[in-house]
Short mmCIF file of C-alpha atoms and ligand atoms in Angstrom, two decimals:
data_model
loop_
_atom_site.label_atom_id
_atom_site.label_comp_id
_atom_site.label_asym_id
_atom_site.label_seq_id
_atom_site.Cartn_x
_atom_site.Cartn_y
_atom_site.Cartn_z
CA MET A 24 -44.41 -38.14 24.63
CA ALA A 25 -40.94 -38.40 26.20
CA SER A 26 -40.91 -40.59 29.28
CA LYS A 27 -40.46 -38.89 32.63
CA LYS A 28 -37.09 -38.76 34.38
CA VAL A 29 -36.94 -41.18 37.29
CA ILE A 30 -36.03 -40.25 40.87
CA ALA A 31 -35.09 -43.13 43.17
CA VAL A 32 -36.23 -42.49 46.72
CA PHE A 33 -34.63 -44.12 49.74
CA GLY A 34 -36.67 -44.31 52.93
CA ALA A 35 -39.82 -44.04 50.80
CA THR A 36 -41.80 -46.27 53.14
CA ARG A 37 -41.41 -43.96 56.13
CA ALA A 38 -40.92 -40.33 57.21
CA GLN A 39 -38.63 -38.14 55.07
CA GLY A 40 -38.50 -40.40 52.03
CA GLY A 41 -42.24 -41.02 52.27
CA SER A 42 -42.92 -37.32 51.99
CA VAL A 43 -40.39 -36.88 49.16
CA ALA A 44 -41.96 -39.76 47.21
CA ARG A 45 -45.53 -38.55 47.67
CA SER A 46 -44.64 -35.01 46.79
CA LEU A 47 -42.82 -36.09 43.61
CA LEU A 48 -45.82 -38.22 42.64
CA ASP A 49 -48.14 -35.23 43.24
CA GLY A 50 -45.91 -32.96 41.16
CA LYS A 51 -46.08 -35.28 38.14
CA HIS A 52 -42.79 -34.00 36.67
CA PHE A 53 -40.84 -37.10 37.66
CA ALA A 54 -41.50 -40.80 37.89
CA VAL A 55 -40.75 -42.29 41.31
CA ARG A 56 -38.82 -45.46 42.04
CA ALA A 57 -39.52 -46.15 45.70
CA LEU A 58 -36.80 -48.27 47.29
CA THR A 59 -37.48 -50.61 50.17
CA ARG A 60 -36.11 -53.80 51.68
CA ASP A 61 -39.64 -55.17 51.90
CA MET A 62 -41.90 -54.68 48.91
CA THR A 63 -44.83 -56.33 50.69
CA LYS A 64 -45.17 -53.83 53.56
CA PRO A 65 -48.38 -51.73 53.50
CA SER A 66 -46.56 -48.43 52.97
CA ALA A 67 -44.77 -49.89 49.92
CA LEU A 68 -48.05 -51.17 48.50
CA ALA A 69 -49.65 -47.76 49.12
CA LEU A 70 -46.90 -46.09 47.08
CA LYS A 71 -47.50 -48.56 44.26
CA ASP A 72 -51.18 -47.60 44.31
CA LEU A 73 -50.15 -43.96 43.98
CA GLY A 74 -48.15 -44.75 40.85
CA ALA A 75 -44.62 -45.40 42.12
CA GLU A 76 -42.48 -48.22 40.85
CA VAL A 77 -41.51 -50.12 44.00
CA VAL A 78 -38.11 -51.77 43.87
CA LYS A 79 -36.29 -53.91 46.42
CA CYS A 80 -33.04 -52.35 47.55
CA ASP A 81 -30.79 -52.60 50.61
CA LEU A 82 -28.17 -49.94 51.31
CA ASP A 83 -25.93 -52.71 52.66
CA ASP A 84 -26.05 -54.61 49.39
CA GLU A 85 -24.07 -53.11 46.50
CA ALA A 86 -25.59 -55.34 43.83
CA SER A 87 -29.11 -54.29 44.83
CA LEU A 88 -28.07 -50.62 44.79
CA VAL A 89 -26.61 -50.85 41.30
CA ALA A 90 -29.70 -52.64 40.01
CA ALA A 91 -32.12 -50.22 41.70
CA LEU A 92 -30.36 -47.07 40.51
CA LYS A 93 -29.76 -48.11 36.92
CA GLY A 94 -31.39 -45.64 34.55
CA VAL A 95 -32.49 -43.10 37.15
CA TYR A 96 -31.93 -39.37 36.71
CA GLY A 97 -31.56 -38.63 40.40
CA ALA A 98 -32.01 -39.93 43.90
CA PHE A 99 -33.12 -38.80 47.33
CA LEU A 100 -30.94 -40.35 50.01
CA VAL A 101 -31.69 -40.65 53.70
CA THR A 102 -29.82 -43.15 55.84
CA ASN A 103 -31.24 -44.30 59.13
CA PHE A 104 -28.74 -44.23 62.00
CA TRP A 105 -31.38 -45.28 64.52
CA GLU A 106 -32.10 -48.57 62.74
CA TYR A 107 -28.72 -50.04 63.70
CA LEU A 108 -27.24 -47.43 66.10
CA ASP A 109 -24.05 -47.98 64.17
CA GLN A 110 -22.11 -44.97 62.93
CA GLU A 111 -19.67 -47.01 60.84
CA ARG A 112 -22.49 -48.84 59.13
CA GLU A 113 -24.27 -45.60 58.26
CA VAL A 114 -21.03 -44.20 56.83
CA HIS A 115 -20.51 -47.38 54.81
CA GLN A 116 -24.06 -47.23 53.42
CA GLY A 117 -23.74 -43.57 52.45
CA LYS A 118 -20.35 -43.94 50.80
CA LEU A 119 -21.49 -47.02 48.90
CA MET A 120 -24.45 -45.05 47.60
CA ALA A 121 -22.13 -42.18 46.62
CA ASP A 122 -19.87 -44.58 44.70
CA VAL A 123 -22.81 -46.12 42.88
CA ALA A 124 -24.25 -42.67 42.07
CA LYS A 125 -20.86 -41.65 40.64
CA HIS A 126 -20.42 -44.89 38.70
CA LEU A 127 -23.90 -44.68 37.16
CA GLY A 128 -23.61 -40.94 36.44
CA LEU A 129 -26.63 -39.74 38.42
CA LYS A 130 -27.43 -36.13 37.59
CA HIS A 131 -28.71 -34.98 40.99
CA VAL A 132 -28.64 -36.51 44.46
CA VAL A 133 -30.50 -34.77 47.29
CA PHE A 134 -28.92 -36.02 50.50
CA SER A 135 -30.50 -35.59 53.92
CA SER A 136 -27.30 -34.78 55.74
CA LEU A 137 -26.18 -33.24 59.02
CA GLU A 138 -23.01 -31.59 60.24
CA TYR A 139 -19.74 -33.41 60.88
CA VAL A 140 -19.79 -32.17 64.48
CA HIS A 141 -16.72 -34.10 65.63
CA LYS A 142 -14.61 -32.41 62.97
CA LEU A 143 -16.21 -28.96 63.34
CA THR A 144 -15.59 -28.92 67.10
CA GLY A 145 -12.02 -30.25 66.86
CA GLY A 146 -13.06 -33.51 68.51
CA LYS A 147 -14.74 -31.84 71.52
CA LEU A 148 -18.22 -33.13 70.70
CA THR A 149 -19.21 -36.42 69.14
CA VAL A 150 -22.72 -36.81 67.76
CA PRO A 151 -22.73 -40.21 66.03
CA HIS A 152 -25.90 -39.65 63.95
CA PHE A 153 -24.61 -36.27 62.74
CA ASP A 154 -20.95 -37.24 62.27
CA SER A 155 -21.79 -40.23 60.07
CA LYS A 156 -23.83 -38.06 57.72
CA GLY A 157 -21.19 -35.32 57.76
CA GLU A 158 -18.52 -37.83 56.77
CA VAL A 159 -20.69 -39.18 53.95
CA GLU A 160 -21.41 -35.63 52.76
CA GLU A 161 -17.68 -34.88 52.54
CA TYR A 162 -17.21 -38.06 50.55
CA PHE A 163 -19.98 -37.13 48.10
CA TRP A 164 -18.34 -33.76 47.47
CA SER A 165 -14.84 -35.30 47.20
CA ILE A 166 -15.77 -37.73 44.42
CA GLY A 167 -17.77 -35.11 42.53
CA VAL A 168 -21.36 -36.33 42.60
CA PRO A 169 -23.82 -33.54 41.66
CA MET A 170 -25.42 -33.23 45.07
CA THR A 171 -27.51 -31.01 47.30
CA SER A 172 -26.91 -31.44 51.00
CA VAL A 173 -29.92 -30.64 53.15
CA ARG A 174 -29.80 -30.27 56.93
CA VAL A 175 -33.18 -31.28 58.27
CA PRO A 176 -33.78 -30.01 61.81
CA PRO A 177 -35.59 -32.09 64.47
CA TYR A 178 -39.12 -33.02 63.45
CA PHE A 179 -42.22 -31.53 65.08
CA GLU A 180 -43.40 -35.17 65.03
CA ASN A 181 -40.82 -35.99 67.74
CA PHE A 182 -43.15 -34.27 70.22
CA LEU A 183 -45.65 -37.08 69.53
CA GLY A 184 -43.08 -39.73 70.34
CA VAL A 185 -39.56 -39.59 71.70
CA TRP A 186 -39.96 -36.01 72.97
CA LYS A 187 -43.54 -36.23 74.22
CA PRO A 188 -44.38 -34.44 77.47
CA VAL A 189 -43.51 -36.68 80.42
CA LYS A 190 -45.66 -36.76 83.58
CA ALA A 191 -43.77 -35.29 86.51
CA SER A 192 -43.21 -37.49 89.53
CA ASP A 193 -43.77 -34.67 92.02
CA GLY A 194 -47.02 -33.05 90.87
CA ASP A 195 -49.82 -32.72 88.35
CA TYR A 196 -47.79 -31.39 85.46
CA TYR A 197 -45.75 -32.56 82.49
CA THR A 198 -42.27 -31.69 81.31
CA LEU A 199 -40.31 -31.59 78.07
CA LYS A 200 -36.91 -33.14 78.59
CA LEU A 201 -34.46 -31.81 76.06
CA PRO A 202 -31.33 -30.00 77.26
CA MET A 203 -31.48 -26.90 75.09
CA GLY A 204 -31.22 -24.38 77.92
CA ASP A 205 -32.73 -21.10 76.74
CA ALA A 206 -31.46 -21.52 73.17
CA PRO A 207 -34.07 -21.74 70.41
CA LEU A 208 -34.36 -25.11 68.70
CA ASP A 209 -35.04 -25.14 64.95
CA SER A 210 -37.63 -27.67 63.85
CA ILE A 211 -40.01 -28.62 61.04
CA SER A 212 -42.55 -31.26 60.14
CA PHE A 213 -40.84 -34.01 58.17
CA VAL A 214 -43.73 -33.78 55.70
CA ASP A 215 -42.81 -30.17 54.86
CA ALA A 216 -39.09 -31.00 54.77
CA GLY A 217 -39.85 -33.76 52.27
CA ILE A 218 -41.93 -31.43 50.09
CA ILE A 219 -39.08 -28.90 49.99
CA MET A 220 -36.43 -31.53 49.26
CA SER A 221 -38.51 -33.08 46.48
CA ASP A 222 -38.90 -29.67 44.84
CA MET A 223 -35.11 -29.28 44.60
CA PHE A 224 -35.09 -31.79 41.72
CA ASN A 225 -37.03 -29.19 39.71
CA SER A 226 -34.26 -26.59 40.03
CA PRO A 227 -30.91 -28.38 39.71
CA GLU A 228 -29.17 -25.18 38.63
CA GLU A 229 -30.18 -23.52 41.90
CA PHE A 230 -29.41 -26.40 44.24
CA ILE A 231 -26.60 -28.63 42.93
CA GLY A 232 -23.41 -27.98 44.91
CA LYS A 233 -25.32 -26.23 47.72
CA THR A 234 -25.83 -26.98 51.38
CA VAL A 235 -29.24 -25.92 52.65
CA GLY A 236 -30.33 -25.76 56.30
CA LEU A 237 -34.09 -26.00 56.76
CA SER A 238 -36.22 -24.72 59.62
CA ALA A 239 -39.89 -23.83 59.93
CA GLU A 240 -39.26 -21.96 63.15
CA ALA A 241 -36.97 -21.81 66.14
CA LEU A 242 -38.55 -21.87 69.60
CA THR A 243 -37.17 -22.32 73.08
CA MET A 244 -38.24 -25.45 74.94
CA GLN A 245 -40.44 -23.23 77.12
CA GLN A 246 -42.14 -21.90 73.97
CA TYR A 247 -42.76 -25.46 72.68
CA ALA A 248 -44.15 -26.29 76.14
CA ASP A 249 -46.40 -23.20 76.13
CA ILE A 250 -47.90 -24.09 72.73
CA LEU A 251 -48.52 -27.68 73.80
CA ALA A 252 -50.00 -26.53 77.12
CA LYS A 253 -52.36 -24.05 75.47
CA ASN A 254 -53.61 -26.58 72.90
CA LEU A 255 -53.84 -29.62 75.17
CA GLY A 256 -55.13 -27.82 78.24
CA LYS A 257 -52.40 -29.30 80.43
CA ASP A 258 -49.66 -27.83 82.58
CA ILE A 259 -46.56 -28.49 80.44
CA ARG A 260 -43.16 -27.01 81.29
CA ASP A 261 -39.59 -27.11 80.14
CA SER A 262 -37.77 -29.38 82.59
CA LYS A 263 -34.60 -27.25 82.31
CA ILE A 264 -32.62 -30.48 82.27
CA THR A 265 -28.91 -29.93 81.67
CA PRO A 266 -26.90 -31.85 79.06
CA GLU A 267 -24.90 -33.34 81.95
CA ALA A 268 -28.05 -34.74 83.57
CA PHE A 269 -29.55 -35.78 80.23
CA GLU A 270 -26.58 -37.89 79.19
CA LYS A 271 -26.91 -39.97 82.36
CA MET A 272 -30.52 -40.91 81.54
CA SER A 273 -31.14 -44.45 80.39
CA ILE A 274 -32.39 -43.56 76.94
CA LEU A 275 -31.10 -44.72 73.58
CA GLY A 276 -28.08 -42.66 72.44
CA ALA A 277 -28.31 -40.29 75.46
CA LYS A 278 -24.69 -39.11 75.24
CA GLY A 279 -24.94 -38.36 71.51
CA LEU A 280 -28.25 -36.56 71.98
CA ALA A 281 -26.83 -34.45 74.82
CA ASN A 282 -23.95 -33.49 72.54
CA MET A 283 -26.41 -32.81 69.74
CA CYS A 284 -28.12 -30.28 72.01
CA ARG A 285 -24.80 -28.74 73.00
CA PHE A 286 -24.08 -28.33 69.29
CA LEU A 287 -27.57 -27.08 68.38
CA GLN A 288 -27.41 -24.51 71.20
CA LYS A 289 -24.77 -22.79 69.07
CA ARG A 290 -27.37 -22.34 66.30
CA PRO A 291 -25.83 -23.99 63.22
CA ASP A 292 -27.16 -22.60 59.97
CA ARG A 293 -30.87 -23.39 59.61
CA ASN A 294 -32.50 -20.85 57.38
CA ILE A 295 -36.11 -20.01 58.28
CA GLU A 296 -36.39 -17.27 55.67
CA LEU A 297 -35.14 -19.54 52.88
CA THR A 298 -37.39 -22.36 54.07
CA ARG A 299 -40.42 -20.05 53.88
CA ARG A 300 -39.36 -18.85 50.43
CA LEU A 301 -38.99 -22.41 49.19
CA TYR A 302 -42.32 -23.44 50.69
CA PRO A 303 -44.55 -20.57 51.78
CA LYS A 304 -47.09 -23.04 53.21
CA VAL A 305 -44.56 -24.48 55.66
CA LYS A 306 -46.35 -25.19 58.95
CA SER A 307 -45.56 -23.52 62.24
CA PHE A 308 -45.47 -25.64 65.41
CA GLN A 309 -48.81 -24.12 66.47
CA GLN A 310 -50.39 -25.21 63.17
CA PHE A 311 -48.85 -28.65 63.47
CA VAL A 312 -50.21 -29.15 66.98
CA SER A 313 -53.70 -27.94 66.14
CA GLU A 314 -53.83 -30.18 63.06
CA ASN A 315 -52.72 -33.19 65.13
CA LEU A 316 -54.69 -32.51 68.28
CA GLU A 317 -56.23 -35.98 68.52
CA ALA A 318 -52.82 -37.64 68.17
CA PHE A 319 -51.40 -35.33 70.85
CA LYS A 320 -54.29 -36.12 73.17
CA ASN A 321 -53.42 -39.81 72.91
CA VAL A 322 -49.71 -39.58 73.71
P1 NAP B 17 -37.72 -43.59 59.33
O1 NAP B 17 -39.05 -42.95 59.22
O2 NAP B 17 -37.31 -44.18 60.63
O3 NAP B 17 -37.60 -44.72 58.22
C1 NAP B 17 -36.40 -45.33 57.91
C2 NAP B 17 -36.38 -45.63 56.43
O4 NAP B 17 -35.07 -46.07 56.09
C3 NAP B 17 -37.36 -46.72 56.05
O5 NAP B 17 -38.12 -46.27 54.98
C4 NAP B 17 -36.46 -47.89 55.66
O6 NAP B 17 -36.94 -48.56 54.53
C5 NAP B 17 -35.16 -47.19 55.26
N1 NAP B 17 -33.98 -48.04 55.51
C6 NAP B 17 -33.44 -48.36 56.70
N2 NAP B 17 -32.38 -49.18 56.53
C7 NAP B 17 -32.27 -49.38 55.19
C8 NAP B 17 -31.39 -50.14 54.39
N3 NAP B 17 -30.40 -50.89 54.92
N4 NAP B 17 -31.55 -50.10 53.05
C9 NAP B 17 -32.55 -49.37 52.49
N5 NAP B 17 -33.42 -48.64 53.20
C10 NAP B 17 -33.29 -48.65 54.54
O7 NAP B 17 -36.57 -42.61 58.87
P2 NAP B 17 -36.52 -41.00 58.70
O8 NAP B 17 -36.96 -40.38 59.98
O9 NAP B 17 -37.13 -40.59 57.44
O10 NAP B 17 -34.95 -40.82 58.55
C11 NAP B 17 -34.09 -41.29 59.55
C12 NAP B 17 -32.87 -40.41 59.58
O11 NAP B 17 -33.29 -39.07 59.75
C13 NAP B 17 -31.96 -40.73 60.76
O12 NAP B 17 -30.68 -41.09 60.30
C14 NAP B 17 -31.93 -39.45 61.58
O13 NAP B 17 -30.66 -39.18 62.11
C15 NAP B 17 -32.36 -38.40 60.56
N6 NAP B 17 -33.03 -37.21 61.11
C16 NAP B 17 -34.00 -37.34 62.03
C17 NAP B 17 -34.60 -36.21 62.58
C18 NAP B 17 -35.63 -36.33 63.66
O14 NAP B 17 -36.07 -35.31 64.21
N7 NAP B 17 -36.08 -37.52 64.00
C19 NAP B 17 -34.25 -34.94 62.10
C20 NAP B 17 -33.28 -34.83 61.10
C21 NAP B 17 -32.66 -35.98 60.62
P3 NAP B 17 -37.53 -50.07 54.51
O15 NAP B 17 -37.75 -50.48 55.96
O16 NAP B 17 -38.81 -49.96 53.75
O17 NAP B 17 -36.50 -50.88 53.82
#
């Protein structure tokens, strides 16, 4: 029997890459090479138990990239801006990966990208964690790597962490603090995004050369608040915070996140219909909340 084609998966030990790796392993069409800087961490060992080959690789280290990608058919790439809060470093990592993919002749790279907002808005808005990925995406296209660029919208999972309802200081209620105004915000569970991205390796003819915007659904902040309130039995409201007020808050990357919301308010292309076609079982926010009720109760 011919051996399976190998897909190298960056970020396999965590969110997006973890879902891509698991989904590829479930699908059984491809072998998975899970890349990590630390092969001893529990999530790396768990992937090994599921049948992945776990290989040490650091996106900052060219020699490790070349070694880890040798012989693979394709790769899933996600770079993590938030690990270093360093736009230049993320660009460097992505371009290095593009060069190695080109040099080794990879047949399909699925890249978790985002828009080059600074360029698209003529310099009016800077969103470091988008701009870095947008610049890398342009580089991938320019050197001719067979690539699919996927725009993953904010995760539902953010509402369990960085976007969790915050207790109000002036009463017995909670607020969501994201400056989206009345504009709907596209979102998805990173698990479902990973499943969809992993499936793209099965249809290279459909996806190579394409840019795909994912979204399970688009709700206003008040609608997210209403769903959380109904399920958790708490008074949860949209804070109606403005981008101007948000960027003055002492949170990590506040200015970039405020600009991200200004950009997302203009509804960049995130295709709910396509997302549902690609994965009919994609979860709605309501489903996500009811399936994670215990976790939500503990935030
Ligand atoms: P995550 O769960 O925070 O995990 C980060 C992964 O990146 C880990 O598996 C880590 O692997 C790997 N990694 C970090 N630095 C690395 C390096 N130098 N070399 C190799 N691997 C490295 O990440 P995620 O949420 O899947 O993806 C993060 C990215 O998603 C961010 O850039 C963010 O902008 C983007 N994004 C986030 C959202 C959202 O709503 N949060 C939505 C769309 C896009 P090891 O530690 O095992 O080496």
